[in-house]
CSV table of C-alpha atoms and ligand atoms in Angstrom, one decimal:
chain,number,residue,atom,x,y,z
A,65,UNK,CA,0.8,-12.6,-27.0
A,66,UNK,CA,2.1,-13.9,-24.1
A,67,UNK,CA,4.4,-12.0,-21.8
A,68,UNK,CA,7.4,-13.8,-22.3
A,69,UNK,CA,6.5,-13.8,-26.3
A,70,UNK,CA,6.7,-9.8,-26.3
A,71,UNK,CA,10.3,-9.8,-23.8
A,72,UNK,CA,11.6,-11.7,-26.8
A,73,UNK,CA,10.0,-9.4,-29.7
A,74,UNK,CA,10.9,-6.7,-27.2
A,75,UNK,CA,14.8,-7.4,-26.6
A,76,UNK,CA,16.0,-10.7,-29.4
A,77,UNK,CA,17.0,-14.0,-28.3
A,78,UNK,CA,19.7,-14.5,-26.3
A,79,UNK,CA,21.8,-17.2,-24.3
A,80,UNK,CA,20.7,-16.5,-20.9
A,81,UNK,CA,16.9,-17.5,-20.0
A,82,UNK,CA,14.4,-15.0,-18.6
A,83,UNK,CA,12.9,-15.0,-15.8
A,84,UNK,CA,9.2,-14.1,-14.7
A,85,UNK,CA,7.7,-12.6,-11.4
A,86,UNK,CA,5.1,-11.2,-9.9
A,87,UNK,CA,4.4,-8.8,-7.1
A,88,UNK,CA,1.6,-8.2,-5.5
A,89,UNK,CA,-0.5,-4.9,-4.7
A,90,UNK,CA,-2.4,-4.8,-1.6
A,91,UNK,CA,-5.5,-3.6,0.8
A,92,UNK,CA,-5.4,-2.3,4.1
A,93,UNK,CA,-8.2,-4.1,6.4
A,94,UNK,CA,-7.9,-1.1,9.5
A,95,UNK,CA,-4.7,0.8,11.0
A,96,UNK,CA,-5.2,3.9,8.4
A,97,UNK,CA,-2.8,6.6,8.3
A,98,UNK,CA,-0.3,5.3,11.5
A,99,UNK,CA,2.1,3.3,9.8
A,100,UNK,CA,3.9,6.6,10.3
A,101,UNK,CA,2.4,7.4,13.9
A,102,UNK,CA,3.7,4.1,15.2
A,103,UNK,CA,0.5,2.6,14.4
A,104,UNK,CA,-0.7,-1.2,14.0
A,105,UNK,CA,-2.1,-1.9,10.6
A,106,UNK,CA,-3.7,-4.6,9.0
A,107,UNK,CA,-3.0,-4.9,5.8
A,108,UNK,CA,-3.6,-7.8,3.0
A,109,UNK,CA,-1.7,-8.6,-0.3
A,110,UNK,CA,-3.9,-9.2,-3.2
A,111,UNK,CA,-4.1,-11.2,-7.2
A,112,UNK,CA,-3.6,-8.1,-8.3
A,113,UNK,CA,-0.1,-6.7,-8.7
A,114,UNK,CA,3.0,-6.3,-10.8
A,115,UNK,CA,4.5,-9.0,-13.4
A,116,UNK,CA,7.9,-8.5,-15.0
A,117,UNK,CA,10.4,-11.0,-17.1
A,118,UNK,CA,13.9,-10.5,-16.8
A,119,UNK,CA,16.8,-11.9,-17.9
A,120,UNK,CA,20.9,-10.5,-17.5
A,121,UNK,CA,22.4,-9.0,-19.9
A,122,UNK,CA,26.4,-9.5,-20.6
A,123,UNK,CA,26.8,-5.6,-20.1
A,124,UNK,CA,26.2,-2.8,-17.1
A,125,UNK,CA,22.9,-1.4,-19.1
A,126,UNK,CA,19.6,-1.9,-17.2
A,127,UNK,CA,16.7,-1.7,-20.2
A,128,UNK,CA,13.4,-1.1,-18.9
A,129,UNK,CA,10.2,-1.4,-20.7
A,130,UNK,CA,6.6,-0.7,-19.5
A,131,UNK,CA,3.7,-2.6,-21.2
A,132,UNK,CA,1.4,0.0,-19.2
A,133,UNK,CA,3.0,2.6,-20.7
A,134,UNK,CA,4.4,1.0,-23.8
A,135,UNK,CA,4.5,4.7,-25.7
A,136,UNK,CA,7.3,6.0,-23.3
A,137,UNK,CA,9.3,3.1,-25.1
A,138,UNK,CA,12.7,1.3,-23.5
A,139,UNK,CA,13.9,3.1,-20.8
A,140,UNK,CA,17.9,2.4,-20.4
A,141,UNK,CA,20.3,3.2,-17.4
A,142,UNK,CA,24.2,1.9,-16.8
A,143,UNK,CA,24.6,0.7,-14.0
A,144,UNK,CA,28.8,2.2,-13.6
A,145,UNK,CA,27.0,5.6,-14.2
A,146,UNK,CA,25.9,7.6,-11.0
A,147,UNK,CA,22.1,6.8,-10.7
A,148,UNK,CA,19.8,9.7,-10.3
A,149,UNK,CA,16.3,10.4,-10.3
A,150,UNK,CA,15.3,12.0,-13.3
A,151,UNK,CA,12.0,13.2,-15.3
A,152,UNK,CA,13.0,11.8,-18.2
A,153,UNK,CA,12.8,8.1,-16.1
A,154,UNK,CA,9.1,8.4,-15.2
A,155,UNK,CA,7.9,5.3,-13.9
A,156,UNK,CA,11.3,3.9,-14.4
A,157,UNK,CA,12.5,6.1,-11.5
A,158,UNK,CA,11.1,3.4,-9.3
A,159,UNK,CA,12.2,0.5,-10.1
A,160,UNK,CA,16.1,2.7,-11.1
A,161,UNK,CA,15.6,4.0,-6.6
A,162,UNK,CA,15.6,0.3,-5.7
A,163,UNK,CA,19.3,-0.4,-7.8
A,164,UNK,CA,20.6,2.4,-6.7
A,165,UNK,CA,19.4,2.3,-3.0
A,166,UNK,CA,20.5,-1.2,-2.7
A,167,UNK,CA,23.9,-0.4,-4.5
A,168,UNK,CA,24.3,2.2,-1.4
A,169,UNK,CA,23.7,-0.7,0.7
A,170,UNK,CA,26.6,-2.3,-0.6
A,171,UNK,CA,25.3,-4.9,-3.1
A,172,UNK,CA,27.8,-5.3,-5.3
A,173,UNK,CA,25.9,-6.2,-9.4
A,174,UNK,CA,28.2,-7.9,-12.0
A,175,UNK,CA,25.5,-7.1,-14.9
A,176,UNK,CA,22.7,-5.2,-16.2
A,177,UNK,CA,19.1,-6.7,-17.3
A,178,UNK,CA,16.4,-6.7,-19.6
A,179,UNK,CA,13.1,-6.4,-17.6
A,180,UNK,CA,9.8,-5.6,-18.9
A,181,UNK,CA,7.0,-4.8,-16.5
A,182,UNK,CA,3.0,-5.1,-16.8
A,183,UNK,CA,0.1,-4.5,-14.3
A,184,UNK,CA,-3.1,-5.3,-13.5
A,185,UNK,CA,-3.7,-2.7,-10.7
A,186,UNK,CA,-6.2,0.2,-11.6
A,187,UNK,CA,-3.5,3.3,-12.4
A,188,UNK,CA,-3.9,5.2,-9.8
A,189,UNK,CA,-6.4,3.8,-7.3
A,190,UNK,CA,-4.5,3.5,-4.2
A,191,UNK,CA,-4.0,-0.1,-4.4
A,192,UNK,CA,0.1,0.7,-4.0
A,193,UNK,CA,1.0,-0.3,-7.5
A,194,UNK,CA,4.7,1.6,-6.3
A,195,UNK,CA,5.3,-0.6,-3.5
A,196,UNK,CA,4.5,-3.2,-6.1
A,197,UNK,CA,7.0,-2.1,-8.6
A,198,UNK,CA,9.5,-1.5,-5.6
A,199,UNK,CA,9.6,-5.1,-4.1
A,200,UNK,CA,9.0,-6.8,-7.4
A,201,UNK,CA,13.1,-5.2,-8.3
A,202,UNK,CA,14.1,-5.7,-4.9
A,203,UNK,CA,13.0,-9.1,-4.8
A,204,UNK,CA,14.8,-9.7,-8.3
A,205,UNK,CA,17.9,-8.4,-7.4
A,206,UNK,CA,17.8,-10.3,-4.6
A,207,UNK,CA,18.0,-13.6,-6.2
A,208,UNK,CA,20.0,-12.1,-8.8
A,209,UNK,CA,23.1,-11.7,-7.0
A,210,UNK,CA,22.3,-13.8,-4.4
A,211,UNK,CA,22.2,-10.9,-1.9
A,212,UNK,CA,20.3,-13.2,1.2
A,213,UNK,CA,18.5,-10.1,2.8
A,214,UNK,CA,15.5,-10.9,4.7
A,215,UNK,CA,12.1,-9.5,3.3
A,216,UNK,CA,12.1,-7.7,6.2
A,217,UNK,CA,15.3,-6.1,4.9
A,218,UNK,CA,13.7,-5.5,1.5
A,219,UNK,CA,11.0,-3.5,2.6
A,220,UNK,CA,13.1,-1.3,4.8
A,221,UNK,CA,15.4,-0.4,1.4
A,222,UNK,CA,12.5,-0.2,-0.9
A,223,UNK,CA,10.5,2.6,2.0
A,224,UNK,CA,13.8,3.9,2.3
A,225,UNK,CA,14.3,5.0,-1.9
A,226,UNK,CA,10.7,5.9,-2.2
A,227,UNK,CA,11.5,8.4,0.5
A,228,UNK,CA,14.4,9.1,-0.5
A,229,UNK,CA,14.6,8.4,-4.2
A,230,UNK,CA,11.4,9.5,-5.6
A,231,UNK,CA,10.5,12.2,-3.0
A,232,UNK,CA,7.6,10.4,-1.8
A,233,UNK,CA,7.4,10.5,3.1
A,234,UNK,CA,5.3,7.1,2.6
A,235,UNK,CA,5.1,4.7,6.1
A,236,UNK,CA,6.2,1.1,5.9
A,237,UNK,CA,2.7,-0.7,5.1
A,238,UNK,CA,2.8,-0.5,1.7
A,239,UNK,CA,6.0,-2.5,1.1
A,240,UNK,CA,6.7,-4.6,4.2
A,241,UNK,CA,2.8,-6.2,3.3
A,242,UNK,CA,3.9,-6.8,-0.4
A,243,UNK,CA,7.2,-8.2,0.6
A,244,UNK,CA,6.0,-10.9,3.4
A,245,UNK,CA,2.5,-11.4,2.8
A,246,UNK,CA,1.5,-14.6,2.8
A,247,UNK,CA,-1.9,-16.5,0.9
A,248,UNK,CA,-5.2,-15.8,2.7
A,249,UNK,CA,-3.4,-14.4,5.6
A,250,UNK,CA,-3.4,-10.9,6.7
A,251,UNK,CA,-0.6,-9.0,8.6
A,252,UNK,CA,-1.1,-7.3,11.7
A,253,UNK,CA,2.4,-5.3,12.0
A,254,UNK,CA,3.6,-2.9,14.6
A,255,UNK,CA,4.7,-0.3,12.2
A,256,UNK,CA,7.4,1.0,15.3
A,257,UNK,CA,8.8,-2.2,16.1
A,258,UNK,CA,8.5,-4.1,12.6
A,259,UNK,CA,7.4,-6.9,15.0
A,260,UNK,CA,4.6,-8.4,12.8
A,261,UNK,CA,1.7,-11.5,13.0
A,262,UNK,CA,0.4,-13.9,10.1
A,263,UNK,CA,-3.6,-13.8,11.2
A,264,UNK,CA,-5.5,-16.2,9.0
A,265,UNK,CA,-8.0,-15.0,7.2
A,266,UNK,CA,-11.2,-16.4,8.7
A,267,UNK,CA,-13.5,-14.1,6.9
A,268,UNK,CA,-15.7,-17.5,6.9
A,269,UNK,CA,-19.1,-16.5,4.2
A,270,UNK,CA,-18.0,-13.0,3.7
A,271,UNK,CA,-15.7,-11.6,1.0
A,272,UNK,CA,-12.9,-8.4,0.9
A,273,UNK,CA,-14.9,-6.2,-1.8
A,274,UNK,CA,-12.8,-3.5,-3.2
A,275,UNK,CA,-14.6,-1.1,-5.2
A,276,UNK,CA,-12.4,2.0,-7.1
A,277,UNK,CA,-14.3,5.0,-7.2
A,278,UNK,CA,-12.3,6.6,-10.1
A,279,UNK,CA,-12.3,9.4,-8.8
A,280,UNK,CA,-8.6,11.2,-9.9
A,281,UNK,CA,-6.6,11.8,-6.5
A,282,UNK,CA,-5.8,15.5,-6.8
A,283,UNK,CA,-4.2,16.7,-3.4
A,284,UNK,CA,-3.1,13.1,-1.9
A,285,UNK,CA,1.0,13.5,-2.1
A,286,UNK,CA,0.4,17.4,-0.1
A,287,UNK,CA,-2.5,16.3,1.8
A,288,UNK,CA,-0.5,13.5,3.1
A,289,UNK,CA,3.1,15.0,3.9
A,290,UNK,CA,0.4,17.8,5.6
A,291,UNK,CA,-0.9,15.2,7.4
A,292,UNK,CA,2.5,13.7,8.5
A,293,UNK,CA,3.6,17.2,9.5
A,294,UNK,CA,0.5,17.6,11.7
A,295,UNK,CA,1.0,14.6,14.0
A,296,UNK,CA,5.0,15.0,14.3
A,297,UNK,CA,3.8,18.5,15.1
A,298,UNK,CA,1.0,16.7,18.0
A,299,UNK,CA,4.0,14.8,19.0
A,300,UNK,CA,6.3,17.8,19.6
A,301,UNK,CA,3.7,18.7,21.6
A,302,UNK,CA,3.4,15.8,23.9
A,303,UNK,CA,6.9,15.5,24.4
A,304,UNK,CA,7.1,18.6,26.4
A,305,UNK,CA,3.5,18.6,27.9
A,306,UNK,CA,3.6,14.8,29.7
A,307,UNK,CA,5.5,13.8,32.5
A,308,UNK,CA,6.6,10.7,30.2
A,309,UNK,CA,7.3,11.5,26.6
A,310,UNK,CA,5.7,8.7,24.3
A,311,UNK,CA,8.0,7.7,21.9
A,312,UNK,CA,5.5,8.0,18.9
A,313,UNK,CA,1.8,8.8,19.1
A,314,UNK,CA,0.4,6.1,18.9
A,315,UNK,CA,2.1,4.9,21.9
A,316,UNK,CA,-0.6,6.8,23.6
A,317,UNK,CA,-3.6,5.1,24.4
A,318,UNK,CA,-6.7,7.4,24.5
A,319,UNK,CA,-6.8,7.2,28.3
A,320,UNK,CA,-3.1,8.0,28.8
A,321,UNK,CA,-3.6,11.2,25.9
A,322,UNK,CA,-6.7,12.8,26.8
A,323,UNK,CA,-5.7,14.5,30.1
A,324,UNK,CA,-3.2,16.7,27.2
A,325,UNK,CA,-5.8,16.3,24.5
A,326,UNK,CA,-6.3,20.6,25.4
A,327,UNK,CA,-3.0,21.6,25.2
A,328,UNK,CA,-3.3,21.1,21.6
A,329,UNK,CA,-4.7,23.1,19.0
A,330,UNK,CA,-8.6,21.9,17.1
A,331,UNK,CA,-6.8,20.8,14.4
A,332,UNK,CA,-3.4,19.2,16.0
A,333,UNK,CA,-6.2,17.7,18.7
A,334,UNK,CA,-8.2,15.9,15.4
A,335,UNK,CA,-5.3,14.6,13.9
A,336,UNK,CA,-3.8,12.7,16.9
A,337,UNK,CA,-7.1,11.9,18.2
A,338,UNK,CA,-7.6,9.9,14.9
A,339,UNK,CA,-4.0,8.5,15.1
A,340,UNK,CA,-4.4,7.2,18.9
A,341,UNK,CA,-7.8,5.9,18.0
A,342,UNK,CA,-7.8,4.1,15.4
A,343,UNK,CA,-4.1,2.4,17.0
A,344,UNK,CA,-7.2,1.3,19.7
A,345,UNK,CA,-9.6,0.1,16.6
A,346,UNK,CA,-6.8,-1.7,15.3
A,347,UNK,CA,-6.1,-3.8,17.9
A,348,UNK,CA,-9.9,-4.5,18.7
A,349,UNK,CA,-10.7,-5.5,15.2
A,350,UNK,CA,-7.9,-8.0,15.0
A,351,UNK,CA,-9.2,-9.7,18.5
A,352,UNK,CA,-12.7,-9.3,16.9
A,353,UNK,CA,-11.3,-11.3,14.1
A,354,UNK,CA,-9.5,-13.9,15.7
A,355,UNK,CA,-12.4,-14.3,18.1
A,356,UNK,CA,-14.4,-15.1,14.6
A,357,UNK,CA,-16.7,-12.0,15.3
A,358,UNK,CA,-16.8,-10.5,11.4
A,359,UNK,CA,-19.9,-8.2,13.2
A,360,UNK,CA,-17.9,-6.9,15.4
A,361,UNK,CA,-14.5,-6.6,13.2
A,362,UNK,CA,-17.0,-5.2,10.4
A,363,UNK,CA,-18.4,-2.6,13.3
A,364,UNK,CA,-15.2,-1.1,13.3
A,365,UNK,CA,-14.5,-0.3,9.9
A,366,UNK,CA,-17.2,1.8,10.1
A,367,UNK,CA,-15.6,3.9,13.0
A,368,UNK,CA,-12.7,3.8,11.4
A,369,UNK,CA,-14.4,5.3,8.2
A,370,UNK,CA,-16.0,8.1,10.6
A,371,UNK,CA,-12.6,9.2,11.9
A,372,UNK,CA,-11.0,9.4,8.6
A,373,UNK,CA,-13.7,11.6,7.1
A,374,UNK,CA,-14.1,14.0,10.6
A,375,UNK,CA,-11.0,13.8,12.4
A,376,UNK,CA,-8.5,12.9,9.9
A,377,UNK,CA,-10.5,14.5,7.0
A,378,UNK,CA,-8.6,12.3,4.2
A,379,UNK,CA,-11.9,10.9,2.6
A,380,UNK,CA,-14.1,12.0,0.2
A,381,UNK,CA,-17.8,12.5,-1.2
A,382,UNK,CA,-17.2,9.7,-3.1
A,383,UNK,CA,-16.2,7.0,-0.5
A,384,UNK,CA,-18.3,8.6,1.5
A,385,UNK,CA,-21.2,7.6,-0.6
A,386,UNK,CA,-19.9,4.2,-0.7
A,387,UNK,CA,-19.6,3.5,2.5
A,388,UNK,CA,-23.4,5.1,3.5
A,389,UNK,CA,-24.5,2.5,0.9
A,390,UNK,CA,-23.2,-0.2,3.1
A,391,UNK,CA,-24.5,1.0,6.3
A,392,UNK,CA,-27.6,0.4,4.6
A,393,UNK,CA,-27.1,-3.0,3.3
A,394,UNK,CA,-27.5,-6.3,5.5
A,395,UNK,CA,-25.8,-8.4,3.9
A,396,UNK,CA,-22.2,-6.1,4.2
A,397,UNK,CA,-20.6,-5.8,7.8
A,398,UNK,CA,-18.4,-3.4,7.6
A,399,UNK,CA,-16.8,-0.8,5.3
A,400,UNK,CA,-14.0,2.0,5.1
A,401,UNK,CA,-11.9,4.0,2.6
A,402,UNK,CA,-8.3,2.3,2.3
A,403,UNK,CA,-5.2,3.8,1.5
A,404,UNK,CA,-3.9,7.4,1.1
A,405,UNK,CA,-7.6,8.4,0.4
A,406,UNK,CA,-8.9,11.7,-1.5
A,407,UNK,CA,-10.1,9.1,-3.7
A,408,UNK,CA,-8.6,5.7,-4.3
A,409,UNK,CA,-10.6,2.8,-3.5
A,410,UNK,CA,-13.2,1.6,-0.8
A,411,UNK,CA,-13.5,-2.2,0.7
A,412,UNK,CA,-16.1,-3.7,2.0
A,413,UNK,CA,-17.0,-6.6,4.0
A,414,UNK,CA,-20.0,-8.8,1.5
A,415,UNK,CA,-21.9,-11.7,2.4
A,416,UNK,CA,-20.2,-13.9,-0.3
A,417,UNK,CA,-23.4,-14.7,-1.9
A,418,UNK,CA,-24.7,-11.1,-2.6
A,419,UNK,CA,-21.7,-10.0,-4.5
A,420,UNK,CA,-23.7,-9.4,-7.3
A,421,UNK,CA,-26.0,-8.1,-5.5
A,422,UNK,CA,-24.2,-5.4,-4.4
A,423,UNK,CA,-22.5,-4.5,-7.3
A,424,UNK,CA,-25.5,-4.2,-9.3
A,425,UNK,CA,-27.2,-1.3,-7.1
A,426,UNK,CA,-24.5,0.5,-6.3
A,427,UNK,CA,-22.9,0.7,-9.5
A,428,UNK,CA,-26.2,3.0,-10.7
A,429,UNK,CA,-26.3,4.7,-7.5
A,430,UNK,CA,-22.8,5.6,-7.3
A,431,UNK,CA,-23.3,6.9,-11.3
A,432,UNK,CA,-25.9,9.0,-10.2
A,433,UNK,CA,-24.7,10.5,-7.8
A,434,UNK,CA,-20.9,10.7,-8.4
A,435,UNK,CA,-21.0,10.9,-12.4
A,436,UNK,CA,-18.5,8.8,-12.3
A,437,UNK,CA,-18.5,4.7,-12.5
A,438,UNK,CA,-17.1,2.3,-10.1
A,439,UNK,CA,-15.2,-1.0,-10.5
A,440,UNK,CA,-15.7,-3.5,-8.3
A,441,UNK,CA,-12.9,-6.4,-8.2
A,442,UNK,CA,-13.4,-9.4,-5.1
A,443,UNK,CA,-9.6,-9.2,-3.7
A,444,UNK,CA,-8.3,-12.6,-3.0
A,445,UNK,CA,-5.3,-12.7,-0.2
A,446,UNK,CA,-2.5,-13.6,-2.2
A,447,UNK,CA,1.1,-13.8,-1.1
A,448,UNK,CA,4.0,-11.7,-1.8
A,449,UNK,CA,6.2,-10.8,-4.7
A,450,UNK,CA,7.8,-13.8,-5.6
A,451,UNK,CA,9.2,-15.5,-9.1
A,452,UNK,CA,7.0,-17.4,-10.8
A,453,UNK,CA,7.9,-21.2,-12.2
B,1185,LIG,C1,-0.1,5.0,2.2
B,1185,LIG,C2,1.5,4.9,2.3
B,1185,LIG,C3,1.1,3.8,3.9
B,1185,LIG,C4,0.3,4.1,4.4
B,1185,LIG,C5,-1.2,5.0,3.8
B,1185,LIG,C6,-2.4,5.2,4.8
B,1185,LIG,O1,-0.6,4.2,1.1
B,1185,LIG,O2,2.1,4.8,1.5
B,1185,LIG,O3,2.6,4.6,3.7
B,1185,LIG,O4,0.6,5.8,5.2
B,1185,LIG,O5,-1.5,5.7,3.3
B,1185,LIG,O6,-2.3,4.0,5.9
């Protein structure tokens, strides 16, 4: 049964027409764990994501259901009551947070909705299913009530919602790319100023292949927050020590950082080194992409992974096995973990004629080494959250 038919089965008929929307997930090509340190990142949206069918109601209730969590049933809240995060709202806390955050920004909602969601992003794989549903909800509300908020503004509000309402201390990268992406482009985003450029994919005969480790990501939230704190600690010390205090860690270059590196404890030094060199690698990789030098681009990907593995310590054995396999294949130009790490997905730049051979060789090797099955997808760079006609 298609989604619209399912919607009608769940919510019944109405004199109001239902609308369909889609919002992508994302991979980050390079610039990892530096969005919250004011660095440059290079994510792209992918053609897997979250679909919604929505219809205005004649009252102030919002009813939500996800076909991915059918057992949870229909979740309901009332726009006239205070909106607070509640454990029993489960996944629904993400869209609910967007209603609340936009209301706090002055948006006035004159009616509720019936909403049906369905995602095809693998669960917990680090491809930003939360940013996908947040921006999806924000775009739906922006359209329905003609709020005239820019995509950039919506992204910032979605990040705020995840930080404040859902208690997840994420940076801006995921919400931003899901909101502003263009098909066949990646976005180079300066997370300090939120200035960005759309960079044409220019991958020639190569494809971005996504490899899902299917490793359960147990520590991701606590370790993510620990890395953020360590970067903040580095910045505090460097601000005290440097004659020209940097506004953000990524305002430093390897050259300006090095004379002060010894002021940091070994762990804090490794974290700051990652952030500052990753920002440099991202700039270099963007230049390589613009010059059509995919070999150099791939090399920066490998170096990014090395830094995430050894300096930032957010990789894991499963991701390292995949990246090490890639290093041995002549038809792979580069590979790295993508997203928060501790499991989730790696990406690899693979020659299009060899993607089948890549899959055939990697899967048994990975299964033998880890006891897990790797899932492989070829990424298509997609546009941002939108209404489907
Ligand atoms: C998660 C966060 C992002 C970013 C990445 C790491 O996806 O949501 O803000 O920090 O991790 O680059």
